[in-house]
Coordinates of N, CA and C in Angstrom, one line a residue:
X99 N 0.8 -1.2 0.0 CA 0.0 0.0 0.0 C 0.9 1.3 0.0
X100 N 1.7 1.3 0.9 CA 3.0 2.5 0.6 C 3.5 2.4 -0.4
X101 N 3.9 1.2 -1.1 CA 4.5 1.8 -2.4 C 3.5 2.0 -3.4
X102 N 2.3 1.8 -3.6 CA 1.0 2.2 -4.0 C 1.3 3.8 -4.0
X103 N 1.0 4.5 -2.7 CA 1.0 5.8 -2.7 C 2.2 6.7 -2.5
X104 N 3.6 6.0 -2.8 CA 4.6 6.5 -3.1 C 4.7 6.6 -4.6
X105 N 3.9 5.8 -5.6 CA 4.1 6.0 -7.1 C 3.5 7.0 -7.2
X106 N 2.2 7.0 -7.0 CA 1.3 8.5 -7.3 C 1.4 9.4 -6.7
X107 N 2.0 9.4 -5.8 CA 2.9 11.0 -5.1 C 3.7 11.0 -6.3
X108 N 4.8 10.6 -6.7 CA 5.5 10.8 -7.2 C 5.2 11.3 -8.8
X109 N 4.2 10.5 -9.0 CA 3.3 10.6 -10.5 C 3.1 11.9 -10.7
X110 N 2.0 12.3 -9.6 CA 1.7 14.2 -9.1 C 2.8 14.8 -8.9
X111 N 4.1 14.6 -8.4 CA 4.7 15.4 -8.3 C 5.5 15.8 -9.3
X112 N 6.1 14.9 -10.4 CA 6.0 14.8 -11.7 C 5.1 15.8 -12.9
X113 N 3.9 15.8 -12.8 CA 2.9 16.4 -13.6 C 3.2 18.1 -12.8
X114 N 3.3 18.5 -11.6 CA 3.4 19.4 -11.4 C 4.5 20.2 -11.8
X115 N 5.7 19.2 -11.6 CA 7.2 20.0 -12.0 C 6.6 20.1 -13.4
X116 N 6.3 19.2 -14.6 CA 6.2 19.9 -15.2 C 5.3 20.8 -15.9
X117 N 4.5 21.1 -15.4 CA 3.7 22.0 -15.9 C 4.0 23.5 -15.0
X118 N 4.7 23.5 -13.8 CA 4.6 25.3 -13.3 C 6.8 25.4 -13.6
X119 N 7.2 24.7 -13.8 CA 8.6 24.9 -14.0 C 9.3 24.4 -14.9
X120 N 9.1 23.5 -15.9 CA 9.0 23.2 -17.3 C 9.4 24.4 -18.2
X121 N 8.2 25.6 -17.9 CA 8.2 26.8 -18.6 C 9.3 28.1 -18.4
X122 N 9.4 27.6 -17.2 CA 10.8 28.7 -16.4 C 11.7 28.2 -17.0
X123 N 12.0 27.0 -16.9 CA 13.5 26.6 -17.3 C 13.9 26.2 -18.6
X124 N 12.8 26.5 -19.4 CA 13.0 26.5 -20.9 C 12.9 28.5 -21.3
X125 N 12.2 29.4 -20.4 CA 12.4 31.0 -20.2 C 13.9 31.1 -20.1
X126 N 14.0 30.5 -19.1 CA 15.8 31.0 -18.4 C 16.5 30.5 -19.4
X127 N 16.7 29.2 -20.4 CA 17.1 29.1 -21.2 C 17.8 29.9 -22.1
X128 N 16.3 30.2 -22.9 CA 16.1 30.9 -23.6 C 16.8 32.3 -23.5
X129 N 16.4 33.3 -22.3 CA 17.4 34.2 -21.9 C 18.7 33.8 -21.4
X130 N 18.9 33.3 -21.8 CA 20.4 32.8 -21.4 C 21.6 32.9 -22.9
X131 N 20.3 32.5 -23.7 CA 21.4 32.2 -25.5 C 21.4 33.4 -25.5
X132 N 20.2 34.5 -25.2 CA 20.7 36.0 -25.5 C 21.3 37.1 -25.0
X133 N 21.5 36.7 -23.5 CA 22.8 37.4 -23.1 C 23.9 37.0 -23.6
X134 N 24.1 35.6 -23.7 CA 25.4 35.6 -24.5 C 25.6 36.0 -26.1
X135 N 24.2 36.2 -26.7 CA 24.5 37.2 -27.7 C 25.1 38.0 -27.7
X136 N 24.7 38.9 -26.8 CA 24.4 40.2 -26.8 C 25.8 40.8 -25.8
X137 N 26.7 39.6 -25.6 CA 27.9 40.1 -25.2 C 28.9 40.5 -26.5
X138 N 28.3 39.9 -27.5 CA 29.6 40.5 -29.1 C 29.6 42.2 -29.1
X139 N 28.3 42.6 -28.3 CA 27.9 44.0 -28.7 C 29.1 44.5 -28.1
X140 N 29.6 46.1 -28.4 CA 30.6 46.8 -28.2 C 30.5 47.0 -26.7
X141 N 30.5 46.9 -25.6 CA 30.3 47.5 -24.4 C 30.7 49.1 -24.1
X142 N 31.7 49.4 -25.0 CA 31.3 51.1 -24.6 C 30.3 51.8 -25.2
X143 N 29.9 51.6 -26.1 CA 28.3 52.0 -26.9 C 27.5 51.2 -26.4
X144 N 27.3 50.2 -25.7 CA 26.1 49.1 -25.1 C 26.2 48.9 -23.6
X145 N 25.1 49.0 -23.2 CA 25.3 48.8 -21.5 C 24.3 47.8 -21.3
X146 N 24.5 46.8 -21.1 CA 23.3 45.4 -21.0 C 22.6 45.3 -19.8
X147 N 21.7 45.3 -19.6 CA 21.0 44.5 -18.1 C 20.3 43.6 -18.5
X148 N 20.1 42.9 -17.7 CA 19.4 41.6 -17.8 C 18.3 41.3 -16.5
X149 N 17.1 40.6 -17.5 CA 16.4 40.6 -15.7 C 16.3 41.5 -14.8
X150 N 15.9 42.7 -15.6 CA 14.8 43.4 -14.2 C 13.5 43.9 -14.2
X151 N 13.5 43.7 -12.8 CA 12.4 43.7 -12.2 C 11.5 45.4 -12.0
X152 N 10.9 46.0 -12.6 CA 10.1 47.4 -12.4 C 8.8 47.4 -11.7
X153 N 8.9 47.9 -10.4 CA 7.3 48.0 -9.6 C 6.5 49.3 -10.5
X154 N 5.6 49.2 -11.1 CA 5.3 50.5 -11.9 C 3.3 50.5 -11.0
X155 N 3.3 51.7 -10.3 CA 1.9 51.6 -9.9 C 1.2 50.3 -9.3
X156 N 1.9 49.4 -8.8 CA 1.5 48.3 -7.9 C 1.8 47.1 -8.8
X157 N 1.8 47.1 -9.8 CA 2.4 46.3 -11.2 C 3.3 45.7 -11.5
X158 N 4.0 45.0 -11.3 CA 5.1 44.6 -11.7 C 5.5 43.8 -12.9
X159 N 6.7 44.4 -13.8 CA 6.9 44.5 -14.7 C 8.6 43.4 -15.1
X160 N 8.5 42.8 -15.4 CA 9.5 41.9 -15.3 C 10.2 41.7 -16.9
X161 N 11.7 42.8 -17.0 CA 11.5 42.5 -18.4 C 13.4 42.1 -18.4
X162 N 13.0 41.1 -19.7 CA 14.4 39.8 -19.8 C 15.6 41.1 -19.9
X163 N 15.2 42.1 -21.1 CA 16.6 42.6 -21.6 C 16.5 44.1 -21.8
X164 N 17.1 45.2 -21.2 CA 17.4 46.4 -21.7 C 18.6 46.8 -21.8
X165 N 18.8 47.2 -23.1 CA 20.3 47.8 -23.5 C 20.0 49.3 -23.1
X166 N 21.4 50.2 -22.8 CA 21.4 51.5 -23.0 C 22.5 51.8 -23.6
X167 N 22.5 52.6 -24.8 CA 22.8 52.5 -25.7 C 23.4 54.1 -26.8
X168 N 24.2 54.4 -27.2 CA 24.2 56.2 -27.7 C 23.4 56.0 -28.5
X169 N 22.4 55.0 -28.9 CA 21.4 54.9 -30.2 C 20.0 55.0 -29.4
X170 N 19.8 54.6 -28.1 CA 18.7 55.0 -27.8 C 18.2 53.3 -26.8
X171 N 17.0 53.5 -25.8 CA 16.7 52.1 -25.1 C 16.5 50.8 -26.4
X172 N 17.1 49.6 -26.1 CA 16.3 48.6 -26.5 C 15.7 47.7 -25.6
X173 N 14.6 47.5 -26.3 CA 13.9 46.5 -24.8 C 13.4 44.9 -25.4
X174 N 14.3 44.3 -24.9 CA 13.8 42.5 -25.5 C 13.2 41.9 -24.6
X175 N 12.3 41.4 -25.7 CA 11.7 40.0 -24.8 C 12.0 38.6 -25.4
X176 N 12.3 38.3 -24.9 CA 12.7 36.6 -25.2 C 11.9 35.2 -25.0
X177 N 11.4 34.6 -26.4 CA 10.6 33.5 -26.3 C 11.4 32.3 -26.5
X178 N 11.2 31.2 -26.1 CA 11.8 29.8 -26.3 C 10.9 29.0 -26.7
X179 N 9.9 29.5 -27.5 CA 9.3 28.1 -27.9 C 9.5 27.7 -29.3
X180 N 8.7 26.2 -29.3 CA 8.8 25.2 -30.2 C 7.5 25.2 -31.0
X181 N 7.9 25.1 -32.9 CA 6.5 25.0 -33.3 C 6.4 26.2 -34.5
X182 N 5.2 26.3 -34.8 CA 5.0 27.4 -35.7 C 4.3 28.3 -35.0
X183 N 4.4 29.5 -35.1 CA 4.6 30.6 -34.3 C 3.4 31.9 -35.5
X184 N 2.2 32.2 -35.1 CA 1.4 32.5 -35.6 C 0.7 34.0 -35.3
X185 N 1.1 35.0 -35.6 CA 0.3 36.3 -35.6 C 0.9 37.6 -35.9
X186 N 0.2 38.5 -35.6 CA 0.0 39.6 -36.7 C 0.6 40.9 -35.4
X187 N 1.1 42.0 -35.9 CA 0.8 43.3 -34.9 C 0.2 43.1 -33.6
X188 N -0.8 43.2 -33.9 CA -2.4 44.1 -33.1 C -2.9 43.0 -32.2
X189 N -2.3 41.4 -33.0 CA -3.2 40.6 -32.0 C -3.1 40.5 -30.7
X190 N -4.4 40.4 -29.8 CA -4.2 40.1 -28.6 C -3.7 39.3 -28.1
X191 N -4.0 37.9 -28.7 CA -2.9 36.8 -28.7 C -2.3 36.2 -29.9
X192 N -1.1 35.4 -29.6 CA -0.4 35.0 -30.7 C -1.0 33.2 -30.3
X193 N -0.5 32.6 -31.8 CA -0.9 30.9 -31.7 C 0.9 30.0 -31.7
X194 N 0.9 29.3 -30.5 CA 2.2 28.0 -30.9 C 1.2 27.2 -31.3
X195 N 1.7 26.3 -32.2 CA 0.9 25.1 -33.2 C 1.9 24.8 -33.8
X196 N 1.8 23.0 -33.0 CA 2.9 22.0 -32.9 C 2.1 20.7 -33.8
X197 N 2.1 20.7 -34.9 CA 1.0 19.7 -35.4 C -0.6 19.8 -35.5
X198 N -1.6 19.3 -34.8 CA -2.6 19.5 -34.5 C -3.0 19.9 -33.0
X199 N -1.3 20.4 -32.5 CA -1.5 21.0 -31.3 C -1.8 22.5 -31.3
X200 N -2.6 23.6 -30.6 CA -2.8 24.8 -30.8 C -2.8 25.3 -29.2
X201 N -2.1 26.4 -29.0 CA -1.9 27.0 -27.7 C -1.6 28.4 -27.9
X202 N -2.5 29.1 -27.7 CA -2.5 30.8 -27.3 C -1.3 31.4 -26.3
X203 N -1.1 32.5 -26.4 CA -0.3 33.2 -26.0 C -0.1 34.8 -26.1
X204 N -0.1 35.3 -25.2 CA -0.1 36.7 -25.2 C 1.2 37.6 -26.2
X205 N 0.3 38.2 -27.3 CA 1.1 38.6 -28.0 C 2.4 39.3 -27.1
X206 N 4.0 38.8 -28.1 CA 5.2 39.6 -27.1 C 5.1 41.0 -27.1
X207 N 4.5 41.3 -28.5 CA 4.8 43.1 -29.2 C 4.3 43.5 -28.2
X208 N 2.6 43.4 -27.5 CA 2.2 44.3 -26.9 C 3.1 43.9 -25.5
X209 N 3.2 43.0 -25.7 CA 3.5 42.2 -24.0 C 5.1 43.5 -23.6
X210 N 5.4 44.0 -24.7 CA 6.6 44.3 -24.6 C 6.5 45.5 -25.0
X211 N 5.5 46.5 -25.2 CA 5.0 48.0 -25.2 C 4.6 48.5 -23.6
X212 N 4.4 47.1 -22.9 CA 3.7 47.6 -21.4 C 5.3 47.5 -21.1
X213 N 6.2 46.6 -21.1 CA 7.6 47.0 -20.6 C 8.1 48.6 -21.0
X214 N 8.0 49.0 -21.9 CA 8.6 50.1 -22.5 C 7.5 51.2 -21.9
X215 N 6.2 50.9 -21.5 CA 5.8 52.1 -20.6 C 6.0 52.1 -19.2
X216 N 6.4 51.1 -18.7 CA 7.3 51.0 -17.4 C 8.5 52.0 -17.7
X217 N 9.3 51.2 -18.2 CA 10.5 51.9 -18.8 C 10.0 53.5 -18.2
X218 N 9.3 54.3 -19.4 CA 8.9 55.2 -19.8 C 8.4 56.5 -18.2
X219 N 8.2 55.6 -17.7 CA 7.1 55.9 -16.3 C 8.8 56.1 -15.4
X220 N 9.6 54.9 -15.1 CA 11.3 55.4 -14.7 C 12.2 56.5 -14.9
X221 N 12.2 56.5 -16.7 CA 12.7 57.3 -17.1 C 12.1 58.8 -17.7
X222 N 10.9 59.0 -16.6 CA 10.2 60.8 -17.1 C 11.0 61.0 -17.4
X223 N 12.4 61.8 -16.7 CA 13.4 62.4 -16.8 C 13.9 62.4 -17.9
X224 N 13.8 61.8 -18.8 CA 14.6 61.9 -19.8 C 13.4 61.8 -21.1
X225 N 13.1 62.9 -21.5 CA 11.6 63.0 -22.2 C 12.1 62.4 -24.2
X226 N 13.5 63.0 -24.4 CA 13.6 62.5 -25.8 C 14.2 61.0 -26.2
X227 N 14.4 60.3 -25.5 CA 14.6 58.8 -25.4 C 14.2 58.1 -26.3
X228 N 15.0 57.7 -27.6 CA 13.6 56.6 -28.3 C 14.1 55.0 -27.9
X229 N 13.4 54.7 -28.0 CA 12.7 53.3 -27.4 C 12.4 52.2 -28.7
X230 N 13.5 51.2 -28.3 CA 13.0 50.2 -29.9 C 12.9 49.0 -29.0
X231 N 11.6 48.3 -29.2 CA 11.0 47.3 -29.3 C 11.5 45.9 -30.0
X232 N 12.2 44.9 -29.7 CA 12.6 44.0 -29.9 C 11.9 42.6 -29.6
X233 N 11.5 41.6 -30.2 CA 11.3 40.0 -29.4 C 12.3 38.7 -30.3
X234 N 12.2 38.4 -29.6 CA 13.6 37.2 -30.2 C 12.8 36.0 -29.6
X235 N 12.9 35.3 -30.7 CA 13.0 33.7 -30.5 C 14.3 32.6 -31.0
X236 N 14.2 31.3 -30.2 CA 15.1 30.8 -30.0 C 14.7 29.8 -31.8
X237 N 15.4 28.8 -32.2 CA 15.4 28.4 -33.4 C 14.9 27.2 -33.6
X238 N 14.1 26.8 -32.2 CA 13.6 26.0 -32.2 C 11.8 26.8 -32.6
X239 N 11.8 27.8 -32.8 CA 10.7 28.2 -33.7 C 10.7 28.0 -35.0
X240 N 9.0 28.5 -35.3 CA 9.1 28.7 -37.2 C 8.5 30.4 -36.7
X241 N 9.2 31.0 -37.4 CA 8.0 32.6 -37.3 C 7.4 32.4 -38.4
X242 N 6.4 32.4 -38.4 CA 4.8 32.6 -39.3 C 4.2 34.3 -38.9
X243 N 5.0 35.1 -38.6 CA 4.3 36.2 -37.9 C 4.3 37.4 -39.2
X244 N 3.3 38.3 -38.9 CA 3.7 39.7 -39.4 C 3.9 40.8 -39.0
X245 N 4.5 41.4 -38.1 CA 5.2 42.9 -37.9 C 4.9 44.0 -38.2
X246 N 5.0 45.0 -37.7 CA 6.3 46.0 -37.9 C 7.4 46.3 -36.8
X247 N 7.3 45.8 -35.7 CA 8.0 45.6 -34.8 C 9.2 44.5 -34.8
X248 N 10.1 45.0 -34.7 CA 11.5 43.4 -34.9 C 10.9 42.2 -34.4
X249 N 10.9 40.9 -34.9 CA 10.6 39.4 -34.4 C 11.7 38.8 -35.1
X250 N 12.6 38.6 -34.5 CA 13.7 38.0 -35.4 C 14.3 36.8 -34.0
X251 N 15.3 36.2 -35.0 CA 15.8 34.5 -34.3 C 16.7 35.3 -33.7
X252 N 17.1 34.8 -32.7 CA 18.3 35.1 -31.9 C 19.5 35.2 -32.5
X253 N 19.9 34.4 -33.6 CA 21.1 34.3 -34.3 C 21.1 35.9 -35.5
X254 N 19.7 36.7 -35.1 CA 20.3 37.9 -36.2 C 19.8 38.9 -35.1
X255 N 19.9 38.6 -33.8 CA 19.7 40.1 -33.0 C 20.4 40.8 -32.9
X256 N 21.5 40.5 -32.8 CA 22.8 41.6 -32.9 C 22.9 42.3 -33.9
X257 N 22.6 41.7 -35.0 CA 22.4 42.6 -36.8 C 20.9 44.0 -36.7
X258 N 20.5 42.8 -36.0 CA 18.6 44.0 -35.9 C 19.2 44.9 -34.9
X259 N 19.8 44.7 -33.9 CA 20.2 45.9 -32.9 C 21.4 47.0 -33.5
X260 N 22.2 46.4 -34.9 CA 23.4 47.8 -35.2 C 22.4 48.1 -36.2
X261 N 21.5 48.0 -36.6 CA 20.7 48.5 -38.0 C 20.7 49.7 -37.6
X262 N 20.2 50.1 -36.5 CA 19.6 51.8 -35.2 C 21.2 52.1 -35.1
X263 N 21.4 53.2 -36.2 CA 22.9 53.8 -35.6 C 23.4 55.2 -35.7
X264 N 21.9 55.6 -35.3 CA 22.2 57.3 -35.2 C 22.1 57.8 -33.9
X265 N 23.4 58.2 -33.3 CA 23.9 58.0 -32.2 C 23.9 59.5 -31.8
X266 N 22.9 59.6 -30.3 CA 22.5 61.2 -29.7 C 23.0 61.1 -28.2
X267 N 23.2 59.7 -27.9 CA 23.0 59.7 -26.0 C 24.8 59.8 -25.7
X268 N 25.2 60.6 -24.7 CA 26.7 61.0 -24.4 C 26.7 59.7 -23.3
X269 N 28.0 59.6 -22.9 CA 28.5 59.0 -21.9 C 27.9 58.8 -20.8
X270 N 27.9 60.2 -20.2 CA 27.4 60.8 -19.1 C 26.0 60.2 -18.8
X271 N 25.2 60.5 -19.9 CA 23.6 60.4 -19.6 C 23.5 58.7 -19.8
X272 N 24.1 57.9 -20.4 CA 24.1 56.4 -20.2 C 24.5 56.4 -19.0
X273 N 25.0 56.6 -18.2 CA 25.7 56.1 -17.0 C 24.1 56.3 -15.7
X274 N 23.8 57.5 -16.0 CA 22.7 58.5 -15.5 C 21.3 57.3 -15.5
X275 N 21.6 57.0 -16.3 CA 19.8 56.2 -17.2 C 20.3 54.7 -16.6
X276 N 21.1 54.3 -16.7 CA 21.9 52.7 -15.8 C 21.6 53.1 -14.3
X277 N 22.2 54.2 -13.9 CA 21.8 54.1 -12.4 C 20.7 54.4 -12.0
X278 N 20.1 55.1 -12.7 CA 18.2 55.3 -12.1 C 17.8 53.8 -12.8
X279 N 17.7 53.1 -13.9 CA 17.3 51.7 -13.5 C 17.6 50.6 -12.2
X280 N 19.3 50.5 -12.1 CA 19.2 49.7 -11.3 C 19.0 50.5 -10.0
X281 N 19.0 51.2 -9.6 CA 18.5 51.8 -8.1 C 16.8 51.4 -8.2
X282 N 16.3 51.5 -9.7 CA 14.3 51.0 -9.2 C 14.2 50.1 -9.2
X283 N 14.9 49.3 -9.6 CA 14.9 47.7 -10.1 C 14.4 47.3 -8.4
X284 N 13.5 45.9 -8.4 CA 13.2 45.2 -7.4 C 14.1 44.3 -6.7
X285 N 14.5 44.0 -7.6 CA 15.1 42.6 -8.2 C 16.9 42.7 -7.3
X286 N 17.1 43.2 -6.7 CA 18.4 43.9 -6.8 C 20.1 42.3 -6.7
X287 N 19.0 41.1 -5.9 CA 19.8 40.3 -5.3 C 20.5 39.7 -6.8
X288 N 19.8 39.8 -8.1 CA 20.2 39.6 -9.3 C 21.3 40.6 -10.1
X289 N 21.8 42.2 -9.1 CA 22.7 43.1 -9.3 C 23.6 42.3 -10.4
X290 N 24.1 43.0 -11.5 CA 25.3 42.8 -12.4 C 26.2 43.4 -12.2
X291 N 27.3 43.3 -11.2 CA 28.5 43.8 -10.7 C 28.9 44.7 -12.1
X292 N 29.4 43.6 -12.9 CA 30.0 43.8 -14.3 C 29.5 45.5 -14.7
X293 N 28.2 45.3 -14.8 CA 27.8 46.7 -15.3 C 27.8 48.2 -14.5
X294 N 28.4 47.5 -13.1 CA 28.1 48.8 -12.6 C 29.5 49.2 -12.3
X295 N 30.7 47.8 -12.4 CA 32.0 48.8 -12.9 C 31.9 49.3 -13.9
X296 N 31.5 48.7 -15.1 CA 32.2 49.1 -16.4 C 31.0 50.9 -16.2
X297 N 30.4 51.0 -15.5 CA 29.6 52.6 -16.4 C 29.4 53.4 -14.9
X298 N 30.5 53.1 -14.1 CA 31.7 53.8 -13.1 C 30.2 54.2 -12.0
X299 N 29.4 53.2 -12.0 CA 27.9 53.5 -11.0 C 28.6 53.1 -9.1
X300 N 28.0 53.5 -8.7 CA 28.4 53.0 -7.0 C 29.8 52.8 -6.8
X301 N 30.5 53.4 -7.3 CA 32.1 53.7 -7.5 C 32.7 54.5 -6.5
X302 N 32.1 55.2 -5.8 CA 32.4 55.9 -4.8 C 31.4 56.1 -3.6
X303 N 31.0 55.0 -3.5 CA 29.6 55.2 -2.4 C 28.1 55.1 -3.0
X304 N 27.1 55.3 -1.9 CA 26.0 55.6 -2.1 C 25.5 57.0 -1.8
X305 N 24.6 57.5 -1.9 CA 24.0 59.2 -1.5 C 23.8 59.0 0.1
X306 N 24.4 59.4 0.7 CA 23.9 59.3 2.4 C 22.4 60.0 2.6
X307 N 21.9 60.7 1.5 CA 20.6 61.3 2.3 C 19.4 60.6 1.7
X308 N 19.4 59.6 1.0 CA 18.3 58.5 0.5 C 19.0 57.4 -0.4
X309 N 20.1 57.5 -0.2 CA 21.0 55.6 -0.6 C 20.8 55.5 -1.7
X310 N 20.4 56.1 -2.5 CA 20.9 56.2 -4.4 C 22.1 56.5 -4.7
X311 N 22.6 55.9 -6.1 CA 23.6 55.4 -6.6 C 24.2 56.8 -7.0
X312 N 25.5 57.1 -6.6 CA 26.7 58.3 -7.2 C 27.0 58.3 -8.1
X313 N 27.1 58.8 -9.2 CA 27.3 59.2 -10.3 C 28.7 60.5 -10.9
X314 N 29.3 60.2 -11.4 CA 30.7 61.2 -11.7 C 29.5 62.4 -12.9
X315 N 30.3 63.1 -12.2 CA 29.5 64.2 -13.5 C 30.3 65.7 -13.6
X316 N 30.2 66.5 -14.7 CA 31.4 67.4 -15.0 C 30.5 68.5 -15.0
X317 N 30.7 69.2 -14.1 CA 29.7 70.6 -13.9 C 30.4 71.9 -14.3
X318 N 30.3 72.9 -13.9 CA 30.3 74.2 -14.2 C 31.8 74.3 -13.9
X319 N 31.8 73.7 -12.4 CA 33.3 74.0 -11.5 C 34.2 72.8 -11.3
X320 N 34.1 72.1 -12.4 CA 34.7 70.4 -12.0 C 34.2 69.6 -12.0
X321 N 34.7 68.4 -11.7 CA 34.3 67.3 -11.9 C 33.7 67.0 -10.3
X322 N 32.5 66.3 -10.2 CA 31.8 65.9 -8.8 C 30.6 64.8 -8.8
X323 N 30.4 64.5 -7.9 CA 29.9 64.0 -7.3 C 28.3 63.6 -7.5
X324 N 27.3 63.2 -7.8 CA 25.6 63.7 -7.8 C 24.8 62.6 -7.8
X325 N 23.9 62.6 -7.2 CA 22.6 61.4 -6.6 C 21.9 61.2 -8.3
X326 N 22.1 59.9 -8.6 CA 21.5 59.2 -9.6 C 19.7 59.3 -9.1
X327 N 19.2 59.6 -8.2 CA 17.7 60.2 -8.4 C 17.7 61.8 -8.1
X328 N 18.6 62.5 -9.0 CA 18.3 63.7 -9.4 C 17.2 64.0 -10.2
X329 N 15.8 64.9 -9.8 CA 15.9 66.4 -9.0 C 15.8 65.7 -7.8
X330 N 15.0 64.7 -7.6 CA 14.5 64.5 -6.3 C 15.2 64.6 -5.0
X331 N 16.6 64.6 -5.4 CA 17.4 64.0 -4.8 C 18.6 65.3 -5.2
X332 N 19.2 65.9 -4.5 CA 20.0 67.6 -5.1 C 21.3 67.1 -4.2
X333 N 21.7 65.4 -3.8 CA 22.9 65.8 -3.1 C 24.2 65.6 -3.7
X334 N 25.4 66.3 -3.8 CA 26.2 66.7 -4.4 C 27.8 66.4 -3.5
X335 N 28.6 66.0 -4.3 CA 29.7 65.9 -3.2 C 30.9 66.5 -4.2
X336 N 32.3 67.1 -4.1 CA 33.0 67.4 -4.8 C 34.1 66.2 -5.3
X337 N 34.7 66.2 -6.3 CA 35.8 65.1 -6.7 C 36.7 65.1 -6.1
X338 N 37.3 64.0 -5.5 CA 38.2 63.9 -4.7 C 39.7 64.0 -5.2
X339 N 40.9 64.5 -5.0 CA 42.1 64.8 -5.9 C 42.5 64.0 -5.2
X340 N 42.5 63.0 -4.6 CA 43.2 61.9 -3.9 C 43.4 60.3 -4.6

């Protein structure tokens, strides 16, 4: 009788792994082939994050990939599925159809316009910002889709992302737009060290008067010190000649 109800525990516990984590671990996959894409990119014209997390109005906003970029935000969403891959713009949902299998799914485009008005909602501050829309699938798809938004394989995202190469954003204000993300980000225990040497963020401390991220910046009278949630935030320290 126990080993009776040790198979069907086990049976159920089986059906459940795969149906609530099946899906994660073919997601994390998935984002995984495209960070390592998306390391060919130049790193001093590209600032990569990965995985974060945006609380936007009680919402949370969970998005795979934002570059920052002198060309402007890119924002990817990353699918891993298998199958023929079916829809248009505007649909509300898209179709995987695996033979005579058929399974709905929330179109990425829009799924990935509500990321970029998160985004959008972060970065008021910065009102001329363009914003390109990206979704990538892995090649275990067929795209059957139609556009005007990028839907391309993973193996040409790097091509779709230099096509955008009219270049407005300085040093400075990338660095600026990296540290007001990761300071909103939820997510923080997922931090990318990497990126916050290479774009010189938390390099000299935090802001003692609300713990936002320091930022180097070249003002009027030198080079100093300033709270990456500027206006909100006006505290200021001088560069150290030391």
């Amino acid at each position: 009788m126990d080993i009776i109800f040790l198979i069907i525990f086990l049976l159920v516990l089986g059906i459940l792994f795969i149906k609530y984590y099946t899906p994660k671990i073919k997601g994390f996959i998935g984002e995984n082939k495209v960070s390592k894409a998306l390391k060919r990119l130049n790193n001093e014209k590209y600032i990569v994050l990965n995985n974060i997390e945006l609380n936007i109005k009680g919402s949370t906003s969970q998005i795979d990939h934002i570059i920052v970029s002198d060309y402007g935000i890119f924002v990817i969403e990353t699918k891993n599925y298998k199958g023929w891959i079916l829809g248009y713009e505007k649909d509300k949902y898209w179709v995987q159809a695996i033979y005579k299998y058929r399974r709905k799914f929330y179109n990425p485009v829009l799924q990935n316009q509500g990321h970029i008005y998160a985004l959008k909602h972060v970065l008021k501050n910065y009102k001329y910002l363009r914003y390109y829309s990206i979704v990538t699938f892995t090649k275990r798809a067929t795209l059957k889709t139609k556009t005007y938004t990028d839907v391309v394989y993973i193996n040409r995202l790097v091509r779709t992302i230099k096509k955008y190469d009219s270049a407005y954003i300085n040093e400075q204000t990338k660095n600026e737009i990296v540290a007001t993300l990761l300071t909103a980000k939820i997510n923080n225990r997922n931090q990318d060290k990497r990126i916050i040497a290479n774009s010189k963020i938390n390099s000299n401390g935090s802001c003692p008067n609300c713990g936002g991220n320091l930022i180097k910046r070249n003002g009027q009278y030198g080079l100093f010190w300033g709270c990456a949630n500027f206006p909100k935030c006006k505290y200021t320290r001088k560069e150290s000649n030391t």
